[in-house]
Amino acid sequence: MSLGLIMNIATSGMQTAQSQLRVVSDNVTNINTPGYVRKIADQQSLTTQGVGTGVEIARVRLATDRFLQASTLSASADSGSAAVRYELYDRIQSLFGDPGGDSSFFTRIDSLFSSFASAAEDTTSAARRQDALWKVGAVFDEAARISSQIQAVRTDADSRIGAAVDTINGLLDQIDKLNREITRATVTGADATGAQNAQSELIDKLSNYMDIRLTQRSMGGVEIRTGAGLLLVGTGASTLTYNSSGAVGPNTAFNDIMVNEPNGASRSLNEGLVTGELKGLLQLRDVDAPQAAEQLAELTAKLADELNRAHNAATAYPAPQTLEGRNTGMTLETALSGFTGKTTVAVVNSSGVIQSSAEIVFNGATMTINGVTATPGTFLTVLNAQVPGLNASFAEGRLKLEATAGNGVAIRDDDTNPSSKAGRGFSHFFGLNDLITSNRPTNFETGMTTASQHGFPAGQTLTFRFSDANGVKLRDVEVAIPAGGDMASLLARLNDPVAGAGRHGTFSLNTNGELIFTGRGSPPAQMTVLNDRTEQSPSGVSLSQLFGLGGARGSRSEVFSIRSDIQSNPNALALGQLQLGVTAGTPALSAANGTGARLLAQAGEATTRFGAAGGVSGSTSTLSRYASDLAGTIGAKASLIEDAASGASALYNEASSRRSSFEGVNLEEELVLMTTFQQAFNASARLIQAASEMYDTLLGMVR
């Protein structure tokens, strides 16, 4: 071996040891730097024609493990999704209050019924009447507040989606720039670890927003795709676009988050998004919050309906001069068809004595009034003729009964064979003596059949949007009201696969006249109403309002209020009941009668049918039981989401800990390496010194 070769070997050893010491120095310096991944300098031998000629640093790399990294990125996405979902759902749960507290929404419902029980004990007490009205108003005001705040949570979630998209775009752009820097360093043989460390930290941040997959590029850097395979970073960075909806309501149709790839392709990110903060926000905005709002709306609507059922079975003293019903969303002929049973309409004086009356016996498409045959078309004429002093009329979907000569109007169903249509009596169906009013239909059991005339003119249109379980738009369909005018024709058009929605689901009428949509597929397609340009004659309501399509069901909690005349005059509260069969000239109403108050107090225990709402199937239950179940459902779901968030956080911490233990800097290990490379440097230096001495000796021998 020549002295020159010895010098080359020693020199390369010193240079390599110096490079190793610089790597160790960088590691020790950054021991407390968050996200820093320790460097490793890969050392290799140099050979020429099979003879060792020294050593060199082949590359400086990061101490990464792709399996630990993938595990951490996945856990980060799961933690991000669960954490934001729990944060926002906990806000929704808190809106209802502590179920065991005195001021919770559910406690207020119990207090409402108790106030009517107290009023029944002394129907002449103005204070008890006023207390009952205050508590009724408080319940519906609180329901409106909770519903509004649920939509505010959805608005917050939607805004945060927009902010997250902006953040993601910034991360993708920085990652792409670092890709180019890493590639340049790799090609030129420079140290790329600084850029790789910075890029790794950015990737960790990105993983919190969505599930991602990494692929190392041969020329350095990474390719990033979503879990569903959408390209985020490759030869360039994709751009995400999303238009926030501003103020969110039950009928809001949201835009997809679009991924615009460098090659010009554009696809929905919603499709296939499995986890991450974006998924948690979408889940909360599109599923969790609407389900809570729908269940609240179902409870509130049934509470109003049962209070109205009891109030329509009762009468104030003295009887009101006018009973004006709610907007039924139907013609009188359609509304009257299908009734069965008996009811009595009476005109009473200020002392409660009946002045005239009519017993109405319904028999489907016909009826008798005091024995005189009538049809839905002749109902008003015959009723007015049979009840002197009564003026019955129908306009804009409302039935109105008005007494003359200072008298009042009272209604009472037969005890053994009460009038009924879609589960409601005559007065209740028309809302003639409602306690709780609304500005649009809130009960969607119309009582219609396929033969019923719906009243919507042909040619009017409404537009449906159908989406998959991830909220990805499948198709927007504009449906025109067909000629024919009956529900059979309308159903045929709605279910037409070309001119209607038949490709995505089926519309059907149940036995109570409720229009139900059942989506196709597994999971089934979801339906929302984008635009409704229909208007029923003569009521003026739209098709979606009449049948509760789209967001109409979830927004009901905000439309209820106490009837204005009762609100201003508690004496108009119907706490008594018309007594039929009394001796002529004897009062059929009295101020002391508390039958109506007892009916109102017992409304919470009345069995009623609750429709499917918020992912919960329809059932038959009492108001009190349904309220209790809703409280349990909200609490249980919040608990499950909290547990999921805690579990996801624990898994992320464990994955991060294992990754950190592998990638992080261990001071003891670095000190050992420092000692080793210092000794290697000294050994190379001594070899140079020995070679120098040998060279001097040779020179001396020549002289």
XYZ file of C-alpha atoms in Angstrom:
703
model
C 0.000 0.000 0.000
C 1.484 3.366 -1.003
C 1.886 6.279 1.380
C -0.430 8.330 -0.879
C -3.200 5.787 -0.517
C -2.708 5.773 3.261
C -3.039 9.565 3.273
C -6.217 9.397 1.167
C -7.740 6.814 3.484
C -6.890 8.866 6.552
C -8.132 12.111 4.992
C -11.451 10.557 3.954
C -11.811 9.139 7.452
C -11.306 12.577 9.014
C -13.766 14.216 6.636
C -16.357 11.490 7.228
C -15.923 11.732 10.995
C -16.370 15.514 10.763
C -19.592 15.046 8.770
C -20.865 12.543 11.314
C -20.041 14.947 14.146
C -21.958 17.745 12.360
C -24.997 15.438 12.120
C -24.693 14.584 15.820
C -24.329 18.285 16.642
C -27.502 19.105 14.679
C -29.385 16.354 16.489
C -28.256 17.491 19.934
C -29.001 21.137 19.136
C -32.589 20.255 18.130
C -33.310 17.819 20.927
C -36.175 19.992 22.190
C -37.416 21.190 18.787
C -41.035 20.014 18.275
C -41.425 17.752 15.258
C -37.682 17.429 14.668
C -36.644 14.061 13.226
C -33.069 13.023 13.977
C -30.633 12.739 11.122
C -28.636 9.669 10.207
C -25.522 9.853 8.023
C -25.130 6.630 6.060
C -21.394 5.811 5.760
C -19.905 3.557 3.085
C -16.489 2.221 2.085
C -14.670 3.365 -1.034
C -12.895 0.758 -3.167
C -10.815 0.936 -6.325
C -10.183 -2.304 -8.225
C -11.094 -4.275 -5.137
C -8.776 -2.290 -2.884
C -10.168 -0.138 -0.070
C -9.455 3.547 -0.619
C -11.325 5.142 2.287
C -14.839 6.018 3.430
C -17.485 8.605 2.589
C -20.992 9.758 3.536
C -23.383 8.250 1.017
C -26.345 10.350 2.165
C -27.815 12.120 5.128
C -31.342 10.965 5.813
C -34.058 11.252 8.440
C -34.673 8.447 10.909
C -38.206 7.766 9.715
C -40.251 4.582 9.704
C -42.993 4.612 7.101
C -45.196 2.262 9.108
C -44.978 4.371 12.260
C -45.525 7.494 10.174
C -48.600 6.030 8.456
C -49.995 4.918 11.815
C -49.512 8.384 13.294
C -51.060 10.146 10.299
C -54.105 7.868 10.463
C -54.461 8.373 14.214
C -54.082 12.135 13.772
C -56.947 12.200 11.266
C -59.175 10.110 13.539
C -58.380 12.353 16.493
C -59.094 15.502 14.464
C -62.456 14.159 13.329
C -63.594 12.959 16.747
C -62.369 16.043 18.607
C -64.160 18.629 16.469
C -67.309 16.524 16.321
C -67.411 16.237 20.113
C -66.635 19.925 20.595
C -69.610 21.019 18.505
C -72.031 18.291 19.595
C -71.306 19.115 23.221
C -72.521 22.632 22.438
C -75.757 21.168 21.096
C -76.238 18.988 24.163
C -75.701 21.952 26.489
C -78.523 23.841 24.746
C -81.079 21.465 26.270
C -79.708 21.921 29.772
C -79.204 19.338 32.494
C -82.221 16.963 32.316
C -82.223 16.800 36.102
C -82.038 20.578 36.559
C -84.928 22.925 37.200
C -84.332 25.037 34.097
C -83.747 22.366 31.439
C -85.982 22.187 28.398
C -87.389 18.827 29.457
C -88.147 20.012 32.988
C -90.072 22.950 31.547
C -92.334 20.556 29.660
C -93.206 18.750 32.906
C -93.829 22.096 34.589
C -96.192 23.080 31.763
C -98.508 20.144 32.417
C -98.354 20.724 36.178
C -99.518 24.312 35.678
C -102.677 23.123 33.894
C -103.333 20.643 36.709
C -103.208 23.583 39.120
C -105.518 25.628 36.890
C -108.029 22.751 36.878
C -108.355 23.066 40.659
C -109.495 26.691 40.345
C -110.528 27.629 36.824
C -111.544 31.135 37.924
C -108.042 32.029 39.134
C -106.498 34.567 36.784
C -103.078 33.962 38.349
C -103.166 30.241 37.583
C -104.298 30.865 34.025
C -101.499 33.363 33.522
C -98.947 31.015 35.066
C -100.011 28.261 32.677
C -99.673 30.585 29.686
C -96.256 31.773 30.824
C -95.033 28.205 31.085
C -96.489 27.254 27.712
C -94.833 30.267 26.129
C -91.542 29.498 27.878
C -91.432 25.968 26.453
C -92.030 27.036 22.871
C -89.705 30.043 23.173
C -87.004 27.731 24.504
C -87.605 25.258 21.678
C -87.230 28.082 19.163
C -84.024 29.231 20.855
C -82.510 25.739 20.865
C -83.458 25.192 17.227
C -81.923 28.518 16.253
C -78.734 27.737 18.169
C -78.456 24.311 16.532
C -78.474 26.079 13.181
C -75.855 28.483 14.567
C -73.650 25.478 15.390
C -74.119 24.265 11.817
C -73.192 27.742 10.562
C -70.044 27.609 12.676
C -69.192 24.166 11.287
C -69.713 25.392 7.720
C -67.498 28.429 8.324
C -64.807 26.234 9.818
C -64.936 24.012 6.733
C -64.179 27.087 4.624
C -61.322 28.091 6.951
C -59.947 24.530 6.928
C -59.956 24.497 3.120
C -57.909 27.713 3.085
C -55.446 26.223 5.581
C -55.150 22.999 3.587
C -54.411 24.939 0.403
C -51.585 26.732 2.200
C -50.169 23.442 3.473
C -50.340 21.793 0.038
C -48.576 24.739 -1.566
C -45.753 24.676 1.018
C -45.369 20.903 0.734
C -45.113 21.192 -3.042
C -42.427 23.905 -2.785
C -40.438 21.748 -0.369
C -40.815 18.839 -2.823
C -38.973 20.886 -5.417
C -36.289 21.886 -2.925
C -35.789 18.285 -1.822
C -35.555 17.122 -5.430
C -32.855 19.701 -6.209
C -30.874 18.666 -3.152
C -31.219 14.989 -4.024
C -30.019 15.511 -7.606
C -27.008 17.606 -6.539
C -26.139 15.379 -3.575
C -26.773 18.155 -1.054
C -28.264 17.701 2.407
C -32.088 17.726 2.053
C -32.906 16.821 5.651
C -33.791 20.379 6.658
C -36.451 20.571 3.950
C -37.586 17.047 4.728
C -38.021 17.912 8.399
C -40.061 20.979 7.526
C -42.139 18.974 5.076
C -42.788 16.225 7.623
C -44.161 18.777 10.061
C -46.484 20.180 7.386
C -47.678 16.683 6.490
C -48.469 16.034 10.147
C -50.607 19.190 10.207
C -52.348 18.170 6.985
C -53.205 14.747 8.405
C -55.296 16.390 11.110
C -57.718 17.634 8.432
C -58.136 14.496 6.326
C -56.986 10.941 5.826
C -53.942 10.921 3.520
C -51.549 8.389 1.966
C -47.883 9.113 1.246
C -45.667 7.697 -1.502
C -41.961 8.505 -1.605
C -40.801 9.809 -4.989
C -37.636 8.364 -6.557
C -36.151 11.845 -7.021
C -36.990 12.937 -3.491
C -40.090 14.370 -1.897
C -43.505 12.800 -1.548
C -46.712 12.249 -3.448
C -49.817 12.763 -1.315
C -53.269 11.400 -2.022
C -56.451 11.236 -0.009
C -57.547 7.900 1.385
C -59.905 7.654 -1.611
C -57.030 8.262 -4.052
C -57.524 11.920 -4.983
C -54.187 13.554 -5.823
C -53.231 16.386 -3.479
C -49.498 16.799 -4.175
C -47.592 15.252 -7.078
C -45.816 17.176 -9.799
C -47.677 20.153 -8.419
C -50.203 21.006 -5.720
C -53.946 20.569 -6.077
C -56.262 23.350 -4.962
C -59.361 22.827 -2.853
C -62.364 25.093 -3.411
C -65.427 25.529 -1.244
C -68.093 28.203 -1.103
C -69.475 28.576 2.419
C -73.226 29.040 2.676
C -73.243 31.935 5.132
C -76.219 31.685 7.475
C -77.353 28.051 7.595
C -80.965 26.900 7.942
C -82.789 23.565 7.742
C -83.320 24.004 3.989
C -79.720 24.924 3.137
C -78.196 22.863 0.321
C -74.422 22.818 0.690
C -71.772 22.785 -1.997
C -69.212 19.995 -2.284
C -65.562 20.543 -1.419
C -63.861 20.208 -4.797
C -60.293 19.047 -5.444
C -58.847 20.720 -8.541
C -55.838 18.628 -9.560
C -52.823 20.084 -11.432
C -53.885 18.230 -14.588
C -57.179 20.118 -14.622
C -59.373 17.306 -13.302
C -61.905 18.294 -10.648
C -63.556 15.873 -8.219
C -65.524 16.062 -4.991
C -63.485 15.624 -1.820
C -66.634 14.652 0.115
C -66.702 11.384 -1.793
C -64.601 8.853 0.046
C -63.505 11.216 2.817
C -63.253 8.850 5.774
C -61.836 10.811 8.664
C -60.071 14.014 9.691
C -61.344 17.357 10.946
C -63.120 18.038 7.649
C -65.045 14.778 7.966
C -65.960 15.582 11.566
C -67.273 19.003 10.549
C -69.258 17.520 7.661
C -70.678 14.792 9.916
C -71.747 17.328 12.518
C -73.158 19.804 10.005
C -74.985 17.329 7.769
C -75.965 14.506 10.141
C -75.604 15.066 13.888
C -77.007 18.591 14.143
C -79.899 18.068 11.677
C -80.877 14.885 13.518
C -81.025 16.749 16.836
C -83.045 19.543 15.200
C -85.484 17.079 13.603
C -86.057 15.208 16.872
C -86.612 18.492 18.709
C -89.002 19.616 15.965
C -90.949 16.347 16.171
C -91.294 16.694 19.940
C -92.263 20.370 19.697
C -94.787 19.738 16.922
C -96.407 16.856 18.808
C -96.473 18.914 22.001
C -98.292 21.673 20.131
C -100.586 19.121 18.501
C -101.557 17.409 21.758
C -102.162 20.722 23.512
C -104.317 21.711 20.546
C -106.141 18.374 20.681
C -107.065 19.019 24.301
C -107.892 22.691 23.688
C -110.114 21.848 20.705
C -112.002 19.369 22.897
C -112.592 22.193 25.411
C -114.298 25.569 25.433
C -113.648 28.896 27.093
C -116.293 30.545 29.254
C -117.943 32.548 27.867
C -117.621 30.834 24.509
C -115.718 32.835 21.879
C -117.771 34.560 19.235
C -115.444 33.359 16.447
C -113.528 30.155 15.905
C -111.095 30.516 12.998
C -109.045 27.504 12.006
C -105.497 27.086 10.796
C -104.456 26.942 7.178
C -105.054 23.300 6.253
C -103.293 23.564 2.911
C -106.343 22.025 1.228
C -109.638 22.886 -0.334
C -112.668 22.423 1.915
C -113.823 19.479 -0.176
C -110.487 17.689 0.222
C -110.275 18.514 3.920
C -113.802 17.237 4.712
C -113.541 14.035 2.682
C -112.635 11.028 4.767
C -114.100 12.087 8.110
C -115.975 9.558 10.226
C -117.790 9.816 13.563
C -119.919 12.519 15.181
C -119.430 16.058 16.407
C -121.747 18.849 17.578
C -121.462 22.538 16.743
C -123.473 24.791 19.068
C -124.258 28.469 19.409
C -124.429 29.466 23.090
C -125.273 32.717 24.832
C -123.127 34.527 27.394
C -124.616 32.365 30.147
C -123.620 29.155 28.374
C -127.145 28.206 27.292
C -127.353 26.528 23.871
C -129.314 28.653 21.382
C -129.000 26.353 18.389
C -126.880 23.353 17.456
C -126.167 20.754 14.793
C -125.087 17.158 15.148
C -122.784 16.305 12.239
C -122.432 12.633 11.373
C -119.555 11.970 8.966
C -119.460 9.001 6.656
C -116.392 9.334 4.433
C -117.457 11.286 1.351
C -120.864 12.312 2.716
C -122.386 13.474 5.986
C -125.646 14.450 7.643
C -126.240 17.669 9.566
C -129.180 17.291 11.931
C -130.253 14.463 9.661
C -130.004 16.507 6.461
C -127.683 14.932 3.895
C -124.744 17.051 2.802
C -121.559 16.657 0.818
C -118.238 18.439 1.228
C -119.401 20.806 -1.504
C -122.683 21.688 0.277
C -121.359 21.512 3.838
C -121.311 25.259 4.511
C -124.757 25.873 3.068
C -126.426 23.081 5.028
C -124.571 23.902 8.270
C -125.575 27.568 8.137
C -129.184 26.586 7.452
C -129.293 24.102 10.345
C -127.690 26.399 12.930
C -129.457 29.749 13.115
C -127.122 32.476 14.338
C -124.038 30.784 12.858
C -122.056 31.955 9.852
C -119.660 29.273 8.565
C -117.192 30.165 5.797
C -113.992 28.900 4.218
C -111.214 31.016 2.694
C -107.484 30.593 2.057
C -107.510 27.102 3.478
C -109.185 28.133 6.773
C -112.586 27.180 8.138
C -114.287 29.922 10.146
C -117.337 29.655 12.423
C -118.807 32.932 13.659
C -121.809 33.454 15.938
C -124.056 36.481 15.639
C -126.051 38.535 18.148
C -123.284 38.481 20.753
C -123.373 34.707 21.145
C -120.454 32.273 21.106
C -119.502 29.027 19.341
C -118.621 25.745 21.053
C -117.799 22.289 19.650
C -117.902 18.889 21.304
C -117.173 15.464 19.821
C -119.383 12.494 20.589
C -118.044 10.483 23.532
C -118.581 7.041 22.007
C -118.052 7.790 18.308
C -115.933 10.939 18.016
C -115.262 12.529 14.645
C -111.931 11.553 13.189
C -109.682 11.991 10.187
C -105.990 11.071 10.253
C -106.305 10.695 14.006
C -107.800 14.163 14.630
C -111.283 15.281 15.469
C -113.252 17.826 13.430
C -112.294 20.903 15.465
C -108.738 19.669 15.926
C -108.206 18.874 12.237
C -109.251 22.364 11.190
C -107.617 23.999 14.230
C -110.793 25.862 15.128
C -109.849 26.289 18.775
C -106.068 25.867 18.734
C -104.030 27.056 21.697
C -100.759 26.950 19.741
C -100.594 28.476 16.274
C -98.050 28.506 13.471
C -97.689 30.350 10.189
C -97.498 27.158 8.114
C -98.443 23.478 8.366
C -96.562 21.582 11.057
C -98.533 18.323 11.027
C -98.032 16.390 7.829
C -100.645 13.698 8.334
C -103.020 15.248 5.806
C -105.538 12.413 5.657
C -105.304 12.472 1.854
C -105.633 9.365 -0.280
C -104.533 8.738 -3.840
C -107.961 9.944 -4.985
C -107.692 13.280 -3.132
C -107.317 16.524 -5.056
C -104.078 18.200 -3.984
C -104.912 21.648 -5.367
C -101.552 22.451 -7.021
C -101.894 23.805 -10.576
C -100.283 21.795 -13.364
C -96.937 23.096 -14.576
C -95.670 24.428 -11.252
C -92.251 23.009 -10.383
C -90.017 22.110 -7.470
C -86.394 20.998 -7.575
C -85.000 18.124 -5.525
C -81.350 17.398 -4.795
C -80.329 13.815 -4.192
C -77.074 13.077 -2.382
C -75.272 9.985 -1.173
C -74.513 9.181 2.464
C -71.391 11.391 2.305
C -73.372 14.395 1.122
C -72.017 14.147 -2.420
C -74.524 15.415 -4.958
C -75.895 12.682 -7.182
C -78.387 14.671 -9.194
C -80.691 17.693 -9.147
C -84.174 16.914 -10.482
C -86.839 19.448 -11.404
C -90.326 17.949 -11.197
C -93.391 19.604 -12.711
C -96.874 19.161 -11.242
C -98.808 17.023 -13.757
C -102.312 17.505 -15.046
C -105.002 15.498 -13.306
C -104.984 17.170 -9.923
C -105.189 14.028 -7.793
C -102.525 12.513 -5.563
C -102.277 9.399 -7.751
C -101.134 11.528 -10.702
C -98.725 13.480 -8.515
C -97.192 10.300 -7.090
C -96.783 8.872 -10.578
C -94.899 11.991 -11.676
C -92.737 12.110 -8.541
C -91.781 8.455 -9.023
C -91.181 8.715 -12.768
C -87.536 7.668 -13.451
C -87.200 10.248 -16.234
C -89.468 13.180 -15.379
C -89.310 12.591 -11.628
C -87.182 11.203 -8.841
C -87.721 7.512 -9.486
C -84.043 6.782 -10.096
C -83.168 7.730 -6.521
C -86.162 6.713 -4.427
C -89.904 6.320 -4.040
C -92.582 8.690 -2.771
C -95.654 7.135 -1.170
C -98.718 8.096 0.908
C -99.157 6.269 4.184
C -102.550 5.529 5.768
C -102.622 8.967 7.445
C -101.944 10.859 4.231
C -98.296 11.564 5.016
C -96.029 11.796 1.951
C -92.943 9.659 2.620
C -89.713 9.466 0.599
C -87.710 6.240 0.715
C -84.275 6.471 -0.885
C -82.765 3.775 -3.049
C -79.388 2.189 -2.483
C -77.429 1.064 0.557
C -77.025 3.414 2.263
C -80.088 5.090 0.718
C -79.959 8.347 -1.199
C -80.806 11.507 0.753
C -83.305 14.082 -0.512
C -83.438 17.855 0.001
C -85.590 20.519 -1.651
C -83.506 23.104 -3.500
C -86.330 25.244 -4.804
C -90.095 25.039 -4.437
C -92.159 27.189 -6.801
C -95.480 25.506 -6.063
C -98.452 27.233 -4.442
C -101.623 25.447 -3.475
C -104.963 27.064 -4.189
C -106.608 28.459 -2.123
C -104.250 28.076 0.871
C -101.061 29.455 -0.692
C -98.798 26.840 0.918
C -96.132 25.048 -1.077
C -95.917 21.310 -1.686
C -92.865 20.954 0.568
C -94.595 22.886 3.376
C -97.800 20.860 3.104
C -96.043 17.493 3.233
C -92.928 18.413 5.224
C -90.415 17.658 2.486
C -86.753 18.574 2.785
C -85.931 20.845 5.708
C -89.566 21.714 6.464
C -89.667 19.105 9.238
C -86.522 20.258 11.012
C -87.533 23.928 11.121
C -90.894 23.512 12.882
C -89.605 24.338 16.363
C -89.263 28.012 15.453
C -92.805 28.698 14.175
C -95.029 28.082 17.218
C -96.654 30.684 19.433
C -99.655 31.045 21.743
C -102.781 32.236 19.949
C -102.719 36.017 20.085
C -106.173 36.548 21.638
C -105.401 34.043 24.406
C -101.992 35.604 24.977
C -103.610 38.989 25.539
C -106.621 37.642 27.461
C -106.047 34.556 29.660
C -109.827 34.247 30.116
C -109.950 33.025 26.496
C -108.078 29.899 27.611
C -110.404 26.926 27.108
C -110.559 25.260 30.530
C -114.179 24.059 30.356
C -116.141 21.785 28.041
C -119.537 21.902 26.343
C -121.974 19.568 28.131
C -124.363 17.898 25.715
C -127.698 16.444 26.757
C -128.489 19.101 29.381
C -132.085 20.236 29.824
C -133.145 22.951 27.409
C -132.534 26.367 28.940
C -129.925 24.974 31.324
C -126.340 26.250 30.879
C -124.158 23.809 28.953
C -121.076 25.820 29.914
C -119.981 27.146 33.287
C -117.002 29.039 34.652
C -116.344 26.349 37.256
C -116.038 23.488 34.777
C -112.367 22.386 34.682
C -112.676 19.476 32.262
C -110.656 21.277 29.597
C -107.882 22.120 32.057
C -107.652 18.467 33.081
C -107.435 17.439 29.429
C -104.555 19.898 28.957
C -102.835 18.595 32.107
C -103.169 15.008 30.847
C -101.927 15.791 27.334
C -98.422 14.712 28.293
C -99.642 11.189 28.997
C -101.783 10.889 25.870
C -100.520 8.226 23.464
C -99.721 9.648 20.054
C -97.836 8.655 16.941
C -94.421 10.191 16.407
C -93.034 10.215 12.902
C -89.530 9.159 11.905
C -87.130 11.957 12.792
C -83.386 12.343 13.084
C -82.540 8.740 12.349
C -85.125 7.447 14.849
C -87.958 5.407 13.328
C -91.579 6.343 13.924
C -93.215 5.066 17.092
C -96.264 5.344 19.295
C -95.536 6.939 22.640
C -96.556 9.641 25.079
C -95.122 13.145 25.024
C -93.505 12.650 28.402
C -91.903 9.373 27.324
C -90.714 10.798 24.012
C -89.219 13.833 25.788
C -87.458 11.504 28.214
C -86.193 9.351 25.349
C -84.961 12.436 23.491
C -83.072 13.606 26.568
C -81.514 10.151 26.827
C -80.714 10.009 23.115
C -78.980 13.401 23.109
C -77.030 12.536 26.269
C -76.088 9.046 25.112
C -74.914 10.292 21.727
C -72.848 13.029 23.350
C -71.308 10.413 25.641
C -70.494 8.107 22.722
C -68.911 10.942 20.759
C -66.920 11.985 23.827
C -65.706 8.415 24.317
C -64.748 8.244 20.655
C -62.825 11.515 20.991
C -61.025 10.282 24.116
C -60.190 6.959 22.473
C -58.945 8.594 19.293
C -56.827 11.031 21.291
C -55.303 8.188 23.328
C -54.466 6.225 20.169
C -52.913 9.303 18.584
C -50.818 9.980 21.685
C -49.640 6.366 21.727
C -48.804 6.377 18.020
C -47.025 9.716 18.366
C -45.082 8.436 21.362
C -43.869 5.361 19.507
C -42.952 7.391 16.459
C -41.198 9.975 18.608
C -39.202 7.311 20.434
C -37.954 6.065 17.074
C -37.510 9.388 15.262
C -36.625 11.622 18.172
C -33.193 12.479 19.522
C -31.844 10.379 22.397
C -29.127 12.386 24.121
C -27.297 9.326 25.482
C -27.181 7.695 22.063
C -25.912 10.892 20.473
C -23.180 11.232 23.100
C -22.045 7.678 22.373
C -21.966 8.486 18.657
C -20.095 11.713 19.326
C -17.442 9.826 21.296
C -17.189 7.198 18.587
C -16.726 9.699 15.779
C -14.286 11.767 17.812
C -12.173 8.641 18.295
C -12.502 7.864 14.584
C -11.330 11.394 13.785
C -8.375 11.033 16.156
C -7.479 7.638 14.677
C -7.498 9.112 11.163
C -5.371 12.016 12.407
C -2.839 9.600 13.938
C -2.763 7.660 10.675
C -1.907 10.866 8.836
C 0.782 11.603 11.403
C 2.227 8.090 10.994
C 2.201 8.436 7.208
C 3.937 11.779 7.518
C 6.645 10.268 9.743
C 7.148 7.399 7.319
C 7.431 9.895 4.464
C 10.082 11.852 6.369
C 11.985 8.636 7.055
C 11.971 7.726 3.383
C 13.218 11.151 2.434
C 16.011 10.787 4.958
C 17.027 7.449 3.502
C 17.251 8.985 0.017
C 19.536 11.722 1.216
